């Protein structure tokens, strides 16, 4: 899906990527319901955060992410077919079918790792950035994590070391209000994680994570600051996951009124409405974007299902002592 060749408007391109991410995850949920794919943690509702931040990055920048990683991977340019093959445990997946959906890594697109351990990527990002600072170069490290990880001790430890050692890390907290099955208000009185970074001597800012244009602007400034100063920065994107913690999940623990409010702030619907209102995209053009995403996913599923499973000889490959 090469949106760059379809429409030169950056916001239309952002919509293309967001729609593709949604189509990928909706497809995966559907396949799981049919018993054709494993369950996963989706990022439905958080697409503006992923696309807005990743659009500000350069090819030499490295990404570490968490269990809601599909949006980050696809925004970075990952192939939907290879992602789907990986989730299905097939040999043509990014990690040869050995990672599932929660541990995908891809050196070719600069994604160092996906960690399913809450906050695990925070600790590892410190080491990756220390290596980058030691070796030099313009590239920075971007670490995505959720508000649940911000309640972990490793959050404070990692940010403290990054600030103390002047490490070029952009920390991105996707504050989606839920920590697995526990609401954020049950775990902390703080409305934002930015003051916690400030207490460690780190600059930061908070932005509406469902407004991709606002995220793009904030991310561009944050990335520029990290690149210029070689010091860490915290960007908080305030968003919401519209599906449960892990598929399947009926979200019976969620206040229906709260869920309905955030469905009204669906980032894809908001961006589409803005583009149509401003005359930058027609309704037919928006429908065509959705149709292209569905076609891409049909091809991705066909590719993944045709891919072979790893053989017995793969059991000990890519294993290091």
mmCIF file of C-alpha atoms in Angstrom:
data_model
loop_
_atom_site.group_PDB
_atom_site.id
_atom_site.type_symbol
_atom_site.label_atom_id
_atom_site.label_comp_id
_atom_site.label_asym_id
_atom_site.label_seq_id
_atom_site.Cartn_x
_atom_site.Cartn_y
_atom_site.Cartn_z
ATOM 1 C CA UNK A 1 0.000 0.000 0.000
ATOM 2 C CA UNK A 2 2.070 2.914 -1.265
ATOM 3 C CA UNK A 3 0.144 5.930 -0.038
ATOM 4 C CA UNK A 4 2.929 8.279 -1.110
ATOM 5 C CA UNK A 5 2.062 7.620 -4.755
ATOM 6 C CA UNK A 6 -1.658 8.027 -4.192
ATOM 7 C CA UNK A 7 -1.931 11.449 -2.571
ATOM 8 C CA UNK A 8 0.915 13.871 -1.703
ATOM 9 C CA UNK A 9 -0.985 15.440 1.208
ATOM 10 C CA UNK A 10 0.775 14.339 4.450
ATOM 11 C CA UNK A 11 -2.500 14.136 6.361
ATOM 12 C CA UNK A 12 -4.094 11.989 3.677
ATOM 13 C CA UNK A 13 -1.026 9.749 3.827
ATOM 14 C CA UNK A 14 -1.467 9.598 7.605
ATOM 15 C CA UNK A 15 -5.069 8.513 7.121
ATOM 16 C CA UNK A 16 -3.922 5.800 4.703
ATOM 17 C CA UNK A 17 -1.537 4.404 7.286
ATOM 18 C CA UNK A 18 -4.062 4.614 10.115
ATOM 19 C CA UNK A 19 -6.725 2.846 8.046
ATOM 20 C CA UNK A 20 -4.242 0.110 7.128
ATOM 21 C CA UNK A 21 -3.360 -0.418 10.798
ATOM 22 C CA UNK A 22 -7.046 -0.681 11.697
ATOM 23 C CA UNK A 23 -7.697 -3.070 8.807
ATOM 24 C CA UNK A 24 -4.777 -5.256 9.858
ATOM 25 C CA UNK A 25 -5.948 -5.553 13.442
ATOM 26 C CA UNK A 26 -9.614 -5.994 12.536
ATOM 27 C CA UNK A 27 -8.570 -8.761 10.144
ATOM 28 C CA UNK A 28 -6.477 -10.434 12.831
ATOM 29 C CA UNK A 29 -9.371 -10.285 15.301
ATOM 30 C CA UNK A 30 -11.655 -11.845 12.682
ATOM 31 C CA UNK A 31 -9.177 -14.637 11.950
ATOM 32 C CA UNK A 32 -8.825 -15.346 15.659
ATOM 33 C CA UNK A 33 -12.598 -15.649 15.966
ATOM 34 C CA UNK A 34 -12.506 -18.238 13.168
ATOM 35 C CA UNK A 35 -9.702 -20.191 14.841
ATOM 36 C CA UNK A 36 -7.259 -19.288 12.076
ATOM 37 C CA UNK A 37 -4.894 -17.088 14.124
ATOM 38 C CA UNK A 38 -3.783 -16.641 17.710
ATOM 39 C CA UNK A 39 -5.157 -13.945 19.995
ATOM 40 C CA UNK A 40 -3.293 -10.679 20.340
ATOM 41 C CA UNK A 41 -3.217 -7.288 22.044
ATOM 42 C CA UNK A 42 -4.602 -4.733 19.588
ATOM 43 C CA UNK A 43 -4.012 -0.991 19.400
ATOM 44 C CA UNK A 44 -7.441 -0.175 17.929
ATOM 45 C CA UNK A 45 -8.135 3.473 18.730
ATOM 46 C CA UNK A 46 -4.462 4.365 19.142
ATOM 47 C CA UNK A 47 -3.507 4.642 15.460
ATOM 48 C CA UNK A 48 -2.948 8.414 15.513
ATOM 49 C CA UNK A 49 -0.276 8.051 18.179
ATOM 50 C CA UNK A 50 1.662 5.427 16.237
ATOM 51 C CA UNK A 51 1.469 7.185 12.872
ATOM 52 C CA UNK A 52 2.045 10.657 14.291
ATOM 53 C CA UNK A 53 5.216 9.699 16.147
ATOM 54 C CA UNK A 54 6.741 7.367 13.561
ATOM 55 C CA UNK A 55 6.204 9.936 10.789
ATOM 56 C CA UNK A 56 8.674 12.202 12.591
ATOM 57 C CA UNK A 57 11.486 9.636 12.574
ATOM 58 C CA UNK A 58 14.431 9.144 10.234
ATOM 59 C CA UNK A 59 15.583 5.787 8.798
ATOM 60 C CA UNK A 60 18.561 5.646 11.183
ATOM 61 C CA UNK A 61 16.372 5.956 14.294
ATOM 62 C CA UNK A 62 15.711 2.786 16.299
ATOM 63 C CA UNK A 63 12.409 1.718 17.861
ATOM 64 C CA UNK A 64 11.654 -0.400 20.910
ATOM 65 C CA UNK A 65 7.996 -1.096 21.534
ATOM 66 C CA UNK A 66 5.521 -3.043 23.644
ATOM 67 C CA UNK A 67 2.787 -5.642 23.243
ATOM 68 C CA UNK A 68 0.541 -3.213 21.274
ATOM 69 C CA UNK A 69 3.124 -3.003 18.516
ATOM 70 C CA UNK A 70 1.266 -3.561 15.228
ATOM 71 C CA UNK A 71 0.590 0.156 14.744
ATOM 72 C CA UNK A 72 4.227 1.071 15.288
ATOM 73 C CA UNK A 73 5.464 -1.664 12.956
ATOM 74 C CA UNK A 74 3.054 -0.820 10.145
ATOM 75 C CA UNK A 75 3.642 2.920 10.527
ATOM 76 C CA UNK A 76 7.340 2.173 10.163
ATOM 77 C CA UNK A 77 6.728 0.346 6.892
ATOM 78 C CA UNK A 78 6.425 -3.299 7.930
ATOM 79 C CA UNK A 79 4.882 -5.641 5.368
ATOM 80 C CA UNK A 80 1.386 -6.739 6.501
ATOM 81 C CA UNK A 81 1.858 -10.173 4.933
ATOM 82 C CA UNK A 82 5.054 -10.878 6.843
ATOM 83 C CA UNK A 83 3.484 -9.576 10.055
ATOM 84 C CA UNK A 84 0.478 -11.829 9.588
ATOM 85 C CA UNK A 85 2.737 -14.777 8.780
ATOM 86 C CA UNK A 86 4.642 -14.168 12.000
ATOM 87 C CA UNK A 87 1.459 -14.127 14.071
ATOM 88 C CA UNK A 88 0.451 -17.422 12.447
ATOM 89 C CA UNK A 89 3.838 -18.934 13.279
ATOM 90 C CA UNK A 90 4.928 -19.228 9.646
ATOM 91 C CA UNK A 91 8.460 -19.304 8.269
ATOM 92 C CA UNK A 92 8.009 -16.197 6.078
ATOM 93 C CA UNK A 93 7.264 -14.017 9.108
ATOM 94 C CA UNK A 94 9.702 -11.376 10.305
ATOM 95 C CA UNK A 95 11.114 -13.734 12.953
ATOM 96 C CA UNK A 96 10.506 -16.946 11.006
ATOM 97 C CA UNK A 97 7.367 -17.688 12.981
ATOM 98 C CA UNK A 98 9.118 -17.793 16.363
ATOM 99 C CA UNK A 99 7.838 -14.604 17.964
ATOM 100 C CA UNK A 100 4.072 -14.618 17.533
ATOM 101 C CA UNK A 101 2.462 -11.173 17.718
ATOM 102 C CA UNK A 102 4.074 -9.971 20.929
ATOM 103 C CA UNK A 103 7.817 -10.185 20.264
ATOM 104 C CA UNK A 104 8.271 -9.112 16.634
ATOM 105 C CA UNK A 105 11.567 -7.462 15.735
ATOM 106 C CA UNK A 106 12.896 -6.314 12.369
ATOM 107 C CA UNK A 107 16.397 -4.997 11.894
ATOM 108 C CA UNK A 108 15.603 -3.926 8.328
ATOM 109 C CA UNK A 109 13.082 -1.314 9.490
ATOM 110 C CA UNK A 110 14.892 -0.387 12.689
ATOM 111 C CA UNK A 111 12.584 -2.118 15.179
ATOM 112 C CA UNK A 112 14.967 -3.556 17.754
ATOM 113 C CA UNK A 113 12.354 -5.446 19.728
ATOM 114 C CA UNK A 114 8.780 -5.822 20.885
ATOM 115 C CA UNK A 115 8.531 -6.692 24.580
ATOM 116 C CA UNK A 116 5.489 -8.275 26.179
ATOM 117 C CA UNK A 117 7.003 -7.697 29.636
ATOM 118 C CA UNK A 118 5.383 -4.538 30.979
ATOM 119 C CA UNK A 119 8.093 -1.879 30.912
ATOM 120 C CA UNK A 120 10.687 -4.325 29.592
ATOM 121 C CA UNK A 121 11.448 -2.083 26.636
ATOM 122 C CA UNK A 122 12.154 0.824 29.000
ATOM 123 C CA UNK A 123 15.132 -0.932 30.571
ATOM 124 C CA UNK A 124 16.437 -2.209 27.238
ATOM 125 C CA UNK A 125 16.124 1.192 25.541
ATOM 126 C CA UNK A 126 18.657 2.573 28.001
ATOM 127 C CA UNK A 127 21.270 0.086 26.803
ATOM 128 C CA UNK A 128 20.468 0.609 23.132
ATOM 129 C CA UNK A 129 20.766 4.380 23.552
ATOM 130 C CA UNK A 130 24.028 4.045 25.506
ATOM 131 C CA UNK A 131 25.435 2.069 22.584
ATOM 132 C CA UNK A 132 24.195 4.710 20.143
ATOM 133 C CA UNK A 133 25.714 7.529 22.220
ATOM 134 C CA UNK A 134 29.027 5.679 22.463
ATOM 135 C CA UNK A 135 29.246 4.875 18.755
ATOM 136 C CA UNK A 136 28.038 8.310 17.637
ATOM 137 C CA UNK A 137 25.822 9.203 14.705
ATOM 138 C CA UNK A 138 22.633 11.193 14.280
ATOM 139 C CA UNK A 139 20.150 8.429 15.018
ATOM 140 C CA UNK A 140 18.052 8.438 18.183
ATOM 141 C CA UNK A 141 16.177 5.735 20.092
ATOM 142 C CA UNK A 142 12.386 5.799 20.424
ATOM 143 C CA UNK A 143 10.751 3.805 23.195
ATOM 144 C CA UNK A 144 6.971 3.219 23.204
ATOM 145 C CA UNK A 145 5.283 2.155 26.440
ATOM 146 C CA UNK A 146 1.921 2.467 28.171
ATOM 147 C CA UNK A 147 0.739 4.229 31.296
ATOM 148 C CA UNK A 148 0.813 0.885 33.120
ATOM 149 C CA UNK A 149 4.572 0.680 32.562
ATOM 150 C CA UNK A 150 4.882 4.211 33.979
ATOM 151 C CA UNK A 151 3.793 2.727 37.321
ATOM 152 C CA UNK A 152 6.715 0.292 37.264
ATOM 153 C CA UNK A 153 9.964 0.896 39.099
ATOM 154 C CA UNK A 154 11.954 0.379 35.906
ATOM 155 C CA UNK A 155 10.237 3.462 34.420
ATOM 156 C CA UNK A 156 11.865 5.704 37.019
ATOM 157 C CA UNK A 157 15.167 3.822 36.942
ATOM 158 C CA UNK A 158 15.440 3.962 33.161
ATOM 159 C CA UNK A 159 14.473 7.630 32.839
ATOM 160 C CA UNK A 160 16.800 8.559 35.664
ATOM 161 C CA UNK A 161 19.796 6.899 33.988
ATOM 162 C CA UNK A 162 18.881 8.355 30.596
ATOM 163 C CA UNK A 163 18.745 11.844 32.080
ATOM 164 C CA UNK A 164 21.929 11.360 34.069
ATOM 165 C CA UNK A 165 23.884 9.954 31.122
ATOM 166 C CA UNK A 166 22.413 12.288 28.464
ATOM 167 C CA UNK A 167 21.069 9.479 26.295
ATOM 168 C CA UNK A 168 19.283 10.299 22.987
ATOM 169 C CA UNK A 169 15.935 8.652 23.787
ATOM 170 C CA UNK A 170 12.444 9.810 22.922
ATOM 171 C CA UNK A 171 10.166 8.149 25.459
ATOM 172 C CA UNK A 172 6.601 7.877 24.158
ATOM 173 C CA UNK A 173 3.971 7.052 26.761
ATOM 174 C CA UNK A 174 0.756 6.030 25.038
ATOM 175 C CA UNK A 175 -1.570 6.787 27.926
ATOM 176 C CA UNK A 176 -4.651 4.761 26.945
ATOM 177 C CA UNK A 177 -6.282 4.919 30.389
ATOM 178 C CA UNK A 178 -6.214 1.152 30.967
ATOM 179 C CA UNK A 179 -3.602 -1.107 32.517
ATOM 180 C CA UNK A 180 -4.753 -4.554 31.391
ATOM 181 C CA UNK A 181 -8.113 -4.850 33.227
ATOM 182 C CA UNK A 182 -7.461 -2.036 35.716
ATOM 183 C CA UNK A 183 -8.352 1.608 35.066
ATOM 184 C CA UNK A 184 -5.562 4.135 35.406
ATOM 185 C CA UNK A 185 -7.511 5.972 38.128
ATOM 186 C CA UNK A 186 -7.244 2.868 40.310
ATOM 187 C CA UNK A 187 -3.443 2.919 40.277
ATOM 188 C CA UNK A 188 -2.395 6.565 40.370
ATOM 189 C CA UNK A 189 -3.701 10.006 41.300
ATOM 190 C CA UNK A 190 -1.560 11.693 38.640
ATOM 191 C CA UNK A 191 -3.326 12.844 35.478
ATOM 192 C CA UNK A 192 -0.104 12.839 33.451
ATOM 193 C CA UNK A 193 3.296 11.129 33.487
ATOM 194 C CA UNK A 194 5.131 14.256 32.275
ATOM 195 C CA UNK A 195 5.711 15.682 35.791
ATOM 196 C CA UNK A 196 7.420 12.419 36.756
ATOM 197 C CA UNK A 197 9.990 12.964 34.015
ATOM 198 C CA UNK A 198 10.402 16.605 35.035
ATOM 199 C CA UNK A 199 11.269 15.470 38.567
ATOM 200 C CA UNK A 200 14.222 13.610 37.052
ATOM 201 C CA UNK A 201 15.375 16.663 35.104
ATOM 202 C CA UNK A 202 13.861 15.594 31.777
ATOM 203 C CA UNK A 203 11.796 17.797 29.486
ATOM 204 C CA UNK A 204 8.438 16.518 28.283
ATOM 205 C CA UNK A 205 5.052 17.404 26.886
ATOM 206 C CA UNK A 206 1.564 15.905 26.675
ATOM 207 C CA UNK A 207 -0.598 15.926 23.541
ATOM 208 C CA UNK A 208 -4.018 14.759 22.352
ATOM 209 C CA UNK A 209 -3.095 11.302 21.100
ATOM 210 C CA UNK A 210 -6.239 10.966 18.972
ATOM 211 C CA UNK A 211 -5.371 14.009 16.841
ATOM 212 C CA UNK A 212 -2.725 12.797 14.399
ATOM 213 C CA UNK A 213 -1.873 16.341 13.276
ATOM 214 C CA UNK A 214 -1.211 17.393 16.880
ATOM 215 C CA UNK A 215 0.858 14.257 17.485
ATOM 216 C CA UNK A 216 2.906 14.856 14.335
ATOM 217 C CA UNK A 217 3.700 18.422 15.412
ATOM 218 C CA UNK A 218 4.594 17.456 18.986
ATOM 219 C CA UNK A 219 6.664 14.481 17.838
ATOM 220 C CA UNK A 220 8.562 16.570 15.292
ATOM 221 C CA UNK A 221 9.521 19.060 17.999
ATOM 222 C CA UNK A 222 10.451 16.323 20.450
ATOM 223 C CA UNK A 223 12.558 14.399 17.924
ATOM 224 C CA UNK A 224 14.329 17.612 16.902
ATOM 225 C CA UNK A 225 15.105 18.372 20.547
ATOM 226 C CA UNK A 226 16.557 14.916 21.198
ATOM 227 C CA UNK A 227 18.577 15.054 17.986
ATOM 228 C CA UNK A 228 19.907 18.526 18.806
ATOM 229 C CA UNK A 229 20.669 18.109 22.513
ATOM 230 C CA UNK A 230 21.360 14.324 22.583
ATOM 231 C CA UNK A 231 19.289 14.307 25.784
ATOM 232 C CA UNK A 232 16.115 12.327 26.533
ATOM 233 C CA UNK A 233 12.587 13.715 26.191
ATOM 234 C CA UNK A 234 9.187 12.354 27.249
ATOM 235 C CA UNK A 235 6.175 12.653 24.937
ATOM 236 C CA UNK A 236 2.828 11.564 26.362
ATOM 237 C CA UNK A 237 0.018 10.862 23.885
ATOM 238 C CA UNK A 238 -3.380 10.809 25.599
ATOM 239 C CA UNK A 239 -5.422 8.144 23.827
ATOM 240 C CA UNK A 240 -7.707 5.165 24.469
ATOM 241 C CA UNK A 241 -7.851 1.544 23.396
ATOM 242 C CA UNK A 242 -11.254 0.759 21.953
ATOM 243 C CA UNK A 243 -10.920 -3.011 22.251
ATOM 244 C CA UNK A 244 -10.088 -5.139 25.271
ATOM 245 C CA UNK A 245 -6.699 -5.910 26.732
ATOM 246 C CA UNK A 246 -6.249 -9.157 24.809
ATOM 247 C CA UNK A 247 -8.403 -10.959 22.254
ATOM 248 C CA UNK A 248 -10.922 -12.238 23.127
ATOM 249 C CA UNK A 249 -12.089 -9.709 25.735
ATOM 250 C CA UNK A 250 -15.703 -8.545 26.118
ATOM 251 C CA UNK A 251 -14.698 -5.354 28.026
ATOM 252 C CA UNK A 252 -17.370 -6.090 30.655
ATOM 253 C CA UNK A 253 -15.216 -4.209 33.171
ATOM 254 C CA UNK A 254 -15.401 -0.940 31.169
ATOM 255 C CA UNK A 255 -17.958 1.788 31.893
ATOM 256 C CA UNK A 256 -20.184 1.789 28.761
ATOM 257 C CA UNK A 257 -20.463 5.581 28.911
ATOM 258 C CA UNK A 258 -16.704 5.998 28.924
ATOM 259 C CA UNK A 259 -16.294 3.622 26.010
ATOM 260 C CA UNK A 260 -18.997 5.412 24.030
ATOM 261 C CA UNK A 261 -17.319 8.781 24.679
ATOM 262 C CA UNK A 262 -14.018 7.562 23.288
ATOM 263 C CA UNK A 263 -15.654 5.867 20.328
ATOM 264 C CA UNK A 264 -16.878 9.342 19.495
ATOM 265 C CA UNK A 265 -13.219 10.400 19.404
ATOM 266 C CA UNK A 266 -12.075 7.616 17.090
ATOM 267 C CA UNK A 267 -8.882 9.058 15.534
ATOM 268 C CA UNK A 268 -9.636 7.696 12.074
ATOM 269 C CA UNK A 269 -13.154 9.117 12.001
ATOM 270 C CA UNK A 270 -11.887 12.454 13.337
ATOM 271 C CA UNK A 271 -9.192 12.754 10.667
ATOM 272 C CA UNK A 272 -11.488 11.666 7.848
ATOM 273 C CA UNK A 273 -14.098 14.239 8.891
ATOM 274 C CA UNK A 274 -11.465 16.979 9.060
ATOM 275 C CA UNK A 275 -10.077 16.181 5.628
ATOM 276 C CA UNK A 276 -13.533 16.048 4.046
ATOM 277 C CA UNK A 277 -14.615 19.261 5.779
ATOM 278 C CA UNK A 278 -11.500 21.095 4.589
ATOM 279 C CA UNK A 279 -11.909 19.852 1.033
ATOM 280 C CA UNK A 280 -8.663 17.883 1.082
ATOM 281 C CA UNK A 281 -10.365 14.521 0.573
ATOM 282 C CA UNK A 282 -13.711 13.507 -0.890
ATOM 283 C CA UNK A 283 -15.995 10.900 0.631
ATOM 284 C CA UNK A 284 -15.297 8.716 -2.402
ATOM 285 C CA UNK A 285 -11.566 9.176 -1.852
ATOM 286 C CA UNK A 286 -11.873 8.119 1.786
ATOM 287 C CA UNK A 287 -13.908 5.075 0.794
ATOM 288 C CA UNK A 288 -11.218 4.195 -1.761
ATOM 289 C CA UNK A 289 -8.577 4.301 0.986
ATOM 290 C CA UNK A 290 -10.606 1.824 3.044
ATOM 291 C CA UNK A 291 -11.078 -0.411 0.007
ATOM 292 C CA UNK A 292 -7.339 -0.432 -0.712
ATOM 293 C CA UNK A 293 -6.608 -1.401 2.894
ATOM 294 C CA UNK A 294 -9.050 -4.310 2.678
ATOM 295 C CA UNK A 295 -7.413 -5.468 -0.547
ATOM 296 C CA UNK A 296 -3.965 -5.298 1.039
ATOM 297 C CA UNK A 297 -5.190 -7.420 3.928
ATOM 298 C CA UNK A 298 -6.730 -10.005 1.631
ATOM 299 C CA UNK A 299 -3.342 -10.381 -0.030
ATOM 300 C CA UNK A 300 -1.597 -10.444 3.366
ATOM 301 C CA UNK A 301 -3.790 -13.263 4.662
ATOM 302 C CA UNK A 302 -3.307 -15.262 1.474
ATOM 303 C CA UNK A 303 0.467 -14.810 1.757
ATOM 304 C CA UNK A 304 0.518 -15.829 5.408
ATOM 305 C CA UNK A 305 -1.671 -18.882 4.953
ATOM 306 C CA UNK A 306 0.408 -20.051 1.990
ATOM 307 C CA UNK A 307 3.638 -19.696 3.954
ATOM 308 C CA UNK A 308 5.026 -22.960 5.368
ATOM 309 C CA UNK A 309 5.496 -23.672 9.049
ATOM 310 C CA UNK A 310 9.098 -23.873 10.290
ATOM 311 C CA UNK A 311 10.620 -27.336 10.009
ATOM 312 C CA UNK A 312 12.278 -29.376 12.749
ATOM 313 C CA UNK A 313 15.641 -28.065 11.548
ATOM 314 C CA UNK A 314 14.578 -24.569 12.598
ATOM 315 C CA UNK A 315 14.243 -25.576 16.243
ATOM 316 C CA UNK A 316 17.859 -24.713 17.068
ATOM 317 C CA UNK A 317 18.463 -21.963 14.485
ATOM 318 C CA UNK A 318 18.851 -18.355 15.615
ATOM 319 C CA UNK A 319 19.556 -19.518 19.160
ATOM 320 C CA UNK A 320 22.577 -18.025 20.888
ATOM 321 C CA UNK A 321 24.414 -19.056 24.043
#
